[in-house]
Short mmCIF file of C-alpha atoms in Angstrom, two decimals:
data_model
loop_
_atom_site.label_atom_id
_atom_site.label_comp_id
_atom_site.label_asym_id
_atom_site.label_seq_id
_atom_site.Cartn_x
_atom_site.Cartn_y
_atom_site.Cartn_z
CA UNK A 1 1.72 23.45 -24.92
CA UNK A 2 1.08 20.92 -22.19
CA UNK A 3 4.54 19.97 -20.96
CA UNK A 4 3.60 19.05 -17.39
CA UNK A 5 1.57 16.04 -16.36
CA UNK A 6 -1.30 17.41 -14.29
CA UNK A 7 -1.59 16.28 -10.67
CA UNK A 8 -4.25 16.88 -8.04
CA UNK A 9 -4.12 16.02 -4.33
CA UNK A 10 -7.03 16.53 -1.90
CA UNK A 11 -7.60 16.08 1.84
CA UNK A 12 -10.78 15.84 3.84
CA UNK A 13 -9.27 16.81 7.17
CA UNK A 14 -6.83 15.39 9.69
CA UNK A 15 -7.92 14.08 13.06
CA UNK A 16 -9.97 11.15 14.20
CA UNK A 17 -12.41 9.70 11.69
CA UNK A 18 -15.07 7.64 13.38
CA UNK A 19 -15.58 4.12 12.00
CA UNK A 20 -19.09 4.77 10.71
CA UNK A 21 -17.87 7.76 8.73
CA UNK A 22 -14.81 6.19 7.10
CA UNK A 23 -16.49 5.00 3.92
CA UNK A 24 -18.19 8.33 3.35
CA UNK A 25 -14.91 10.20 3.87
CA UNK A 26 -13.02 7.90 1.50
CA UNK A 27 -15.71 8.20 -1.17
CA UNK A 28 -15.82 11.99 -0.69
CA UNK A 29 -12.10 12.60 -1.22
CA UNK A 30 -11.99 10.20 -4.17
CA UNK A 31 -14.91 12.00 -5.82
CA UNK A 32 -13.26 15.39 -5.24
CA UNK A 33 -9.92 14.23 -6.68
CA UNK A 34 -11.57 12.74 -9.77
CA UNK A 35 -13.54 15.94 -10.36
CA UNK A 36 -10.46 18.11 -10.01
CA UNK A 37 -8.48 15.82 -12.31
CA UNK A 38 -11.19 15.95 -14.96
CA UNK A 39 -10.90 19.75 -14.96
CA UNK A 40 -7.12 19.45 -15.47
CA UNK A 41 -7.47 16.85 -18.24
CA UNK A 42 -9.88 19.15 -20.08
CA UNK A 43 -7.24 21.88 -20.06
CA UNK A 44 -8.53 23.75 -17.00
CA UNK A 45 -6.14 25.64 -14.75
CA UNK A 46 -4.82 24.50 -11.39
CA UNK A 47 -7.04 27.18 -9.80
CA UNK A 48 -10.13 25.79 -11.57
CA UNK A 49 -9.24 22.28 -10.43
CA UNK A 50 -8.70 23.06 -6.73
CA UNK A 51 -11.87 25.15 -6.60
CA UNK A 52 -13.87 22.31 -8.18
CA UNK A 53 -12.41 19.69 -5.80
CA UNK A 54 -13.04 21.79 -2.69
CA UNK A 55 -16.56 22.70 -3.82
CA UNK A 56 -17.31 18.98 -4.13
CA UNK A 57 -16.29 18.47 -0.48
CA UNK A 58 -18.12 21.59 0.75
CA UNK A 59 -21.30 20.06 -0.67
CA UNK A 60 -20.60 16.73 1.07
CA UNK A 61 -21.98 16.62 4.65
CA UNK A 62 -19.22 14.20 5.72
CA UNK A 63 -16.77 17.11 5.92
CA UNK A 64 -16.46 20.14 8.18
CA UNK A 65 -16.83 22.71 5.37
CA UNK A 66 -19.89 24.14 3.66
CA UNK A 67 -22.80 21.80 4.42
CA UNK A 68 -21.79 19.76 7.49
CA UNK A 69 -19.74 22.52 9.11
CA UNK A 70 -19.46 22.47 12.89
CA UNK A 71 -21.31 25.08 14.97
CA UNK A 72 -19.91 27.96 17.00
CA UNK A 73 -20.83 28.65 20.64
CA UNK A 74 -24.15 30.19 19.55
CA UNK A 75 -25.06 27.21 17.37
CA UNK A 76 -24.35 28.91 14.04
CA UNK A 77 -22.16 28.00 11.10
CA UNK A 78 -19.28 30.43 10.41
CA UNK A 79 -16.93 29.37 7.61
CA UNK A 80 -13.43 30.28 6.41
CA UNK A 81 -11.87 29.62 2.99
CA UNK A 82 -8.79 30.52 0.94
CA UNK A 83 -7.59 30.03 -2.62
CA UNK A 84 -4.20 30.90 -4.09
CA UNK A 85 -2.71 30.99 -7.56
CA UNK A 86 1.02 30.22 -7.76
CA UNK A 87 1.59 32.24 -10.91
CA UNK A 88 1.65 35.74 -9.41
CA UNK A 89 0.89 34.82 -5.79
CA UNK A 90 -2.66 36.12 -6.11
CA UNK A 91 -4.91 34.97 -3.30
CA UNK A 92 -8.45 35.47 -2.03
CA UNK A 93 -9.98 34.49 1.29
CA UNK A 94 -13.13 34.90 3.35
CA UNK A 95 -13.64 34.44 7.07
CA UNK A 96 -16.65 34.04 9.36
CA UNK A 97 -19.07 33.81 6.43
CA UNK A 98 -22.61 32.55 6.94
CA UNK A 99 -25.48 31.45 4.74
CA UNK A 100 -23.63 30.58 1.55
CA UNK A 101 -23.12 27.08 0.21
CA UNK A 102 -19.62 27.44 -1.22
CA UNK A 103 -17.22 29.79 0.59
CA UNK A 104 -14.40 28.70 -1.77
CA UNK A 105 -16.30 30.23 -4.69
CA UNK A 106 -16.54 33.51 -2.78
CA UNK A 107 -12.81 33.37 -1.94
CA UNK A 108 -12.01 33.04 -5.63
CA UNK A 109 -14.18 36.07 -6.42
CA UNK A 110 -12.31 38.06 -3.75
CA UNK A 111 -9.07 37.10 -5.54
CA UNK A 112 -10.32 37.96 -9.02
CA UNK A 113 -12.75 40.84 -8.53
CA UNK A 114 -11.20 42.92 -5.75
CA UNK A 115 -7.83 44.46 -4.90
CA UNK A 116 -8.02 42.79 -1.50
CA UNK A 117 -7.10 39.36 -0.20
CA UNK A 118 -9.39 38.74 2.74
CA UNK A 119 -12.95 39.81 3.42
CA UNK A 120 -14.69 39.00 6.67
CA UNK A 121 -18.16 38.52 8.12
CA UNK A 122 -20.51 41.38 7.16
CA UNK A 123 -18.23 42.74 4.43
CA UNK A 124 -17.92 39.30 2.88
CA UNK A 125 -21.70 39.04 3.03
CA UNK A 126 -22.16 42.36 1.21
CA UNK A 127 -19.59 41.33 -1.41
CA UNK A 128 -21.38 37.99 -1.96
CA UNK A 129 -24.63 39.90 -2.54
CA UNK A 130 -22.93 42.26 -4.98
CA UNK A 131 -21.55 39.23 -6.88
CA UNK A 132 -25.00 37.66 -7.04
CA UNK A 133 -24.10 34.64 -4.90
CA UNK A 134 -27.37 33.12 -3.70
CA UNK A 135 -27.95 33.21 0.03
CA UNK A 136 -29.21 30.06 1.69
CA UNK A 137 -30.80 29.74 5.12
CA UNK A 138 -28.15 28.91 7.73
CA UNK A 139 -30.14 25.80 8.76
CA UNK A 140 -29.48 24.32 5.32
CA UNK A 141 -25.79 23.97 6.23
CA UNK A 142 -26.46 22.34 9.61
CA UNK A 143 -26.50 18.56 9.84
CA UNK A 144 -28.04 16.55 12.66
CA UNK A 145 -24.53 15.42 13.61
CA UNK A 146 -23.20 18.98 13.97
CA UNK A 147 -26.17 19.96 16.14
CA UNK A 148 -25.74 16.86 18.34
CA UNK A 149 -22.07 17.60 18.85
CA UNK A 150 -22.78 21.26 19.65
CA UNK A 151 -25.31 20.24 22.32
CA UNK A 152 -22.88 17.71 23.81
CA UNK A 153 -20.19 20.36 24.04
CA UNK A 154 -22.54 22.70 25.91
CA UNK A 155 -22.95 20.22 28.78
CA UNK A 156 -21.09 21.44 31.89
CA UNK A 157 -18.84 18.37 32.11
CA UNK A 158 -18.07 18.24 28.40
CA UNK A 159 -14.61 18.60 26.95
CA UNK A 160 -14.83 20.28 23.53
CA UNK A 161 -11.10 19.61 23.11
CA UNK A 162 -11.93 15.92 22.79
CA UNK A 163 -14.16 16.65 19.81
CA UNK A 164 -11.68 18.98 18.17
CA UNK A 165 -9.72 15.92 17.15
CA UNK A 166 -12.28 15.15 14.47
CA UNK A 167 -11.60 18.32 12.54
CA UNK A 168 -12.22 17.81 8.85
CA UNK A 169 -11.06 20.96 7.10
CA UNK A 170 -10.99 20.24 3.35
CA UNK A 171 -8.34 21.22 0.83
CA UNK A 172 -6.78 20.64 -2.57
CA UNK A 173 -3.51 21.37 -4.37
CA UNK A 174 -2.81 20.96 -8.07
CA UNK A 175 -0.33 21.51 -10.88
CA UNK A 176 -1.71 21.96 -14.40
CA UNK A 177 -0.22 21.17 -17.80
CA UNK A 178 1.30 24.67 -17.95
CA UNK A 179 3.18 24.04 -14.71
CA UNK A 180 1.07 26.46 -12.66
CA UNK A 181 0.25 25.44 -9.10
CA UNK A 182 -2.67 26.38 -6.85
CA UNK A 183 -4.15 25.55 -3.47
CA UNK A 184 -7.58 25.85 -1.88
CA UNK A 185 -8.73 25.21 1.71
CA UNK A 186 -12.19 25.51 3.31
CA UNK A 187 -13.54 24.84 6.82
CA UNK A 188 -16.29 25.31 9.35
CA UNK A 189 -13.61 25.75 12.01
CA UNK A 190 -13.61 24.44 15.58
CA UNK A 191 -16.73 23.11 17.26
CA UNK A 192 -18.19 25.53 19.83
CA UNK A 193 -15.59 28.18 18.93
CA UNK A 194 -16.09 31.78 20.07
CA UNK A 195 -18.12 33.92 17.69
CA UNK A 196 -15.80 35.60 15.21
CA UNK A 197 -12.97 33.09 15.68
CA UNK A 198 -10.82 32.83 12.58
CA UNK A 199 -8.41 29.92 12.32
CA UNK A 200 -5.54 29.14 10.00
CA UNK A 201 -7.65 28.38 6.94
CA UNK A 202 -8.27 31.98 5.89
CA UNK A 203 -4.69 33.03 6.62
CA UNK A 204 -2.23 33.02 3.73
CA UNK A 205 0.84 30.92 4.54
CA UNK A 206 -0.97 29.01 7.28
CA UNK A 207 -4.04 27.38 5.73
CA UNK A 208 -2.42 27.22 2.33
CA UNK A 209 0.24 28.65 0.04
CA UNK A 210 1.06 28.30 -3.65
CA UNK A 211 4.11 29.51 -5.55
CA UNK A 212 5.13 28.26 -9.02
CA UNK A 213 8.76 28.57 -7.95
CA UNK A 214 8.38 25.81 -5.37
CA UNK A 215 4.93 24.23 -5.16
CA UNK A 216 1.62 24.32 -3.30
CA UNK A 217 0.28 23.05 0.00
CA UNK A 218 -3.01 22.94 1.94
CA UNK A 219 -3.13 22.23 5.67
CA UNK A 220 -5.56 20.80 8.22
CA UNK A 221 -5.43 20.30 11.98
CA UNK A 222 -5.31 22.53 15.04
CA UNK A 223 -5.65 26.01 13.53
CA UNK A 224 -3.99 27.98 16.29
CA UNK A 225 -0.93 25.70 16.19
CA UNK A 226 -0.77 25.91 12.39
CA UNK A 227 -0.80 29.71 12.60
CA UNK A 228 1.99 29.78 15.18
CA UNK A 229 4.41 28.05 12.81
CA UNK A 230 2.90 29.36 9.52
CA UNK A 231 2.79 25.73 8.43
CA UNK A 232 2.04 25.99 4.70
CA UNK A 233 4.83 28.48 4.04
CA UNK A 234 7.20 26.49 6.25
CA UNK A 235 6.74 23.40 4.07
CA UNK A 236 7.48 25.37 0.90
CA UNK A 237 10.53 26.86 2.59
CA UNK A 238 11.85 23.35 3.25
CA UNK A 239 11.25 22.42 -0.39
CA UNK A 240 13.14 25.53 -1.47
CA UNK A 241 16.04 24.18 0.59
CA UNK A 242 15.95 21.02 -1.53
CA UNK A 243 13.70 18.69 0.47
CA UNK A 244 11.23 16.37 -1.25
CA UNK A 245 7.52 17.06 -0.61
CA UNK A 246 7.33 14.14 1.80
CA UNK A 247 10.40 15.10 3.86
CA UNK A 248 9.39 18.78 3.87
CA UNK A 249 5.90 17.89 5.11
CA UNK A 250 7.19 15.56 7.84
CA UNK A 251 9.84 18.04 8.95
CA UNK A 252 7.29 20.87 9.29
CA UNK A 253 4.69 18.69 11.04
CA UNK A 254 7.35 17.43 13.41
CA UNK A 255 8.41 21.00 14.22
CA UNK A 256 4.80 21.97 14.92
CA UNK A 257 4.43 18.99 17.26
CA UNK A 258 7.65 19.54 19.22
CA UNK A 259 7.51 23.33 19.29
CA UNK A 260 3.83 23.98 20.09
CA UNK A 261 2.31 20.52 20.67
CA UNK A 262 0.07 20.82 17.63
CA UNK A 263 -1.13 18.01 15.39
CA UNK A 264 -2.24 18.27 11.79
CA UNK A 265 -1.94 17.09 8.23
CA UNK A 266 -0.86 18.48 4.87
CA UNK A 267 -1.01 17.79 1.18
CA UNK A 268 1.80 19.01 -1.07
CA UNK A 269 2.72 19.14 -4.73
CA UNK A 270 6.06 20.53 -5.91
CA UNK A 271 6.86 22.28 -9.18
CA UNK A 272 8.04 18.96 -10.68
CA UNK A 273 4.68 17.34 -9.98
CA UNK A 274 5.85 15.19 -7.05
CA UNK A 275 3.23 14.96 -4.30
CA UNK A 276 2.79 13.99 -0.66
CA UNK A 277 -0.06 13.53 1.85
CA UNK A 278 1.31 13.41 5.43
CA UNK A 279 -0.22 13.74 8.90
CA UNK A 280 0.72 13.60 12.59
CA UNK A 281 -2.86 12.90 13.71
CA UNK A 282 -4.35 9.38 13.86
CA UNK A 283 -5.95 9.78 10.45
CA UNK A 284 -6.44 12.04 7.44
CA UNK A 285 -8.62 11.24 4.45
CA UNK A 286 -6.72 12.02 1.24
CA UNK A 287 -6.72 11.17 -2.46
CA UNK A 288 -4.54 12.02 -5.43
CA UNK A 289 -4.58 11.49 -9.18
CA UNK A 290 -1.45 11.50 -11.32
CA UNK A 291 -0.73 9.68 -14.61
CA UNK A 292 -4.37 8.54 -14.72
CA UNK A 293 -3.85 6.65 -11.46
CA UNK A 294 -5.84 7.27 -8.31
CA UNK A 295 -4.27 6.76 -4.87
CA UNK A 296 -6.19 7.23 -1.63
CA UNK A 297 -6.21 6.38 2.08
CA UNK A 298 -7.14 7.38 5.62
CA UNK A 299 -4.75 5.56 7.98
CA UNK A 300 -0.97 5.95 8.17
CA UNK A 301 0.58 3.56 5.67
CA UNK A 302 -2.74 2.87 3.94
CA UNK A 303 -2.71 3.40 0.18
CA UNK A 304 -5.22 2.04 -2.32
CA UNK A 305 -4.43 2.35 -6.02
CA UNK A 306 -6.91 2.23 -8.90
CA UNK A 307 -6.84 3.33 -12.50
CA UNK A 308 -8.96 6.44 -13.08
CA UNK A 309 -11.19 4.52 -15.51
CA UNK A 310 -11.87 1.86 -12.88
CA UNK A 311 -12.58 4.52 -10.26
CA UNK A 312 -14.92 6.44 -12.56
CA UNK A 313 -16.78 3.24 -13.41
CA UNK A 314 -17.43 2.49 -9.75
CA UNK A 315 -18.32 6.19 -9.20
CA UNK A 316 -21.12 6.17 -11.75
CA UNK A 317 -22.17 2.70 -10.69
CA UNK A 318 -22.16 3.52 -6.97
#
């Protein structure tokens, strides 16, 4: 019937984005948003669109998800991901998964092919095998940059906390023409984290939440802080109380900062198709497409606007 105008919003992580990586991060979120929007325009569901957008960023080494994930204390990649469908509150997640290119794809299979919501580590690995997901060598996910950072953090006088600021979880939220919302979030976690550490990303209500009755959100930032305030669900709660996406996001981020000293960022879409991308960190790469118009930025107050056609032309040309 197509009564709603489809909207997609994506983020490439809140934190500190180093100068030399800015262009790559901008291009990466723009590409992901355009891909997700194309899915929506072709009649795909919100779930299809957020999965496609997140997969695009998992494959992009600029982001801390999939290829380009940070390394744990042992120098390995362990990834978390979640996806949620706002229609019946179905969700699927995986945590501490290794050796697969696209954890978000596995999370969606958990949602659709099992009665469970979260599979971890070895069990997630067995499930991936059963679903025929190809395994890739762990080294394939490791970039030179991640290895360098891991080594730096091992030095006795290092301060891994300093590096945590450049976090780069990726996420997407969308509303499709049927008015269904969805969210997806994927991450490599914290650099030099303990083996088996699971952050907010895989946790429903923290790393993301989607409910057709209110909207959808995906979060990024300091995972332990996000979990303490159940950030994604908190934002939707504020919207249920009548706040706009922007005010709800700012109110929740502000609470997280004052209550537990945590910084982060969020993307939100409400059931009316209004969106927001807000952050309390220095930066967050984000992009959105609505009404065939692309908006994107990294710094507070920064917003570039292009028509989708113009953006696609420079995509294929670039």
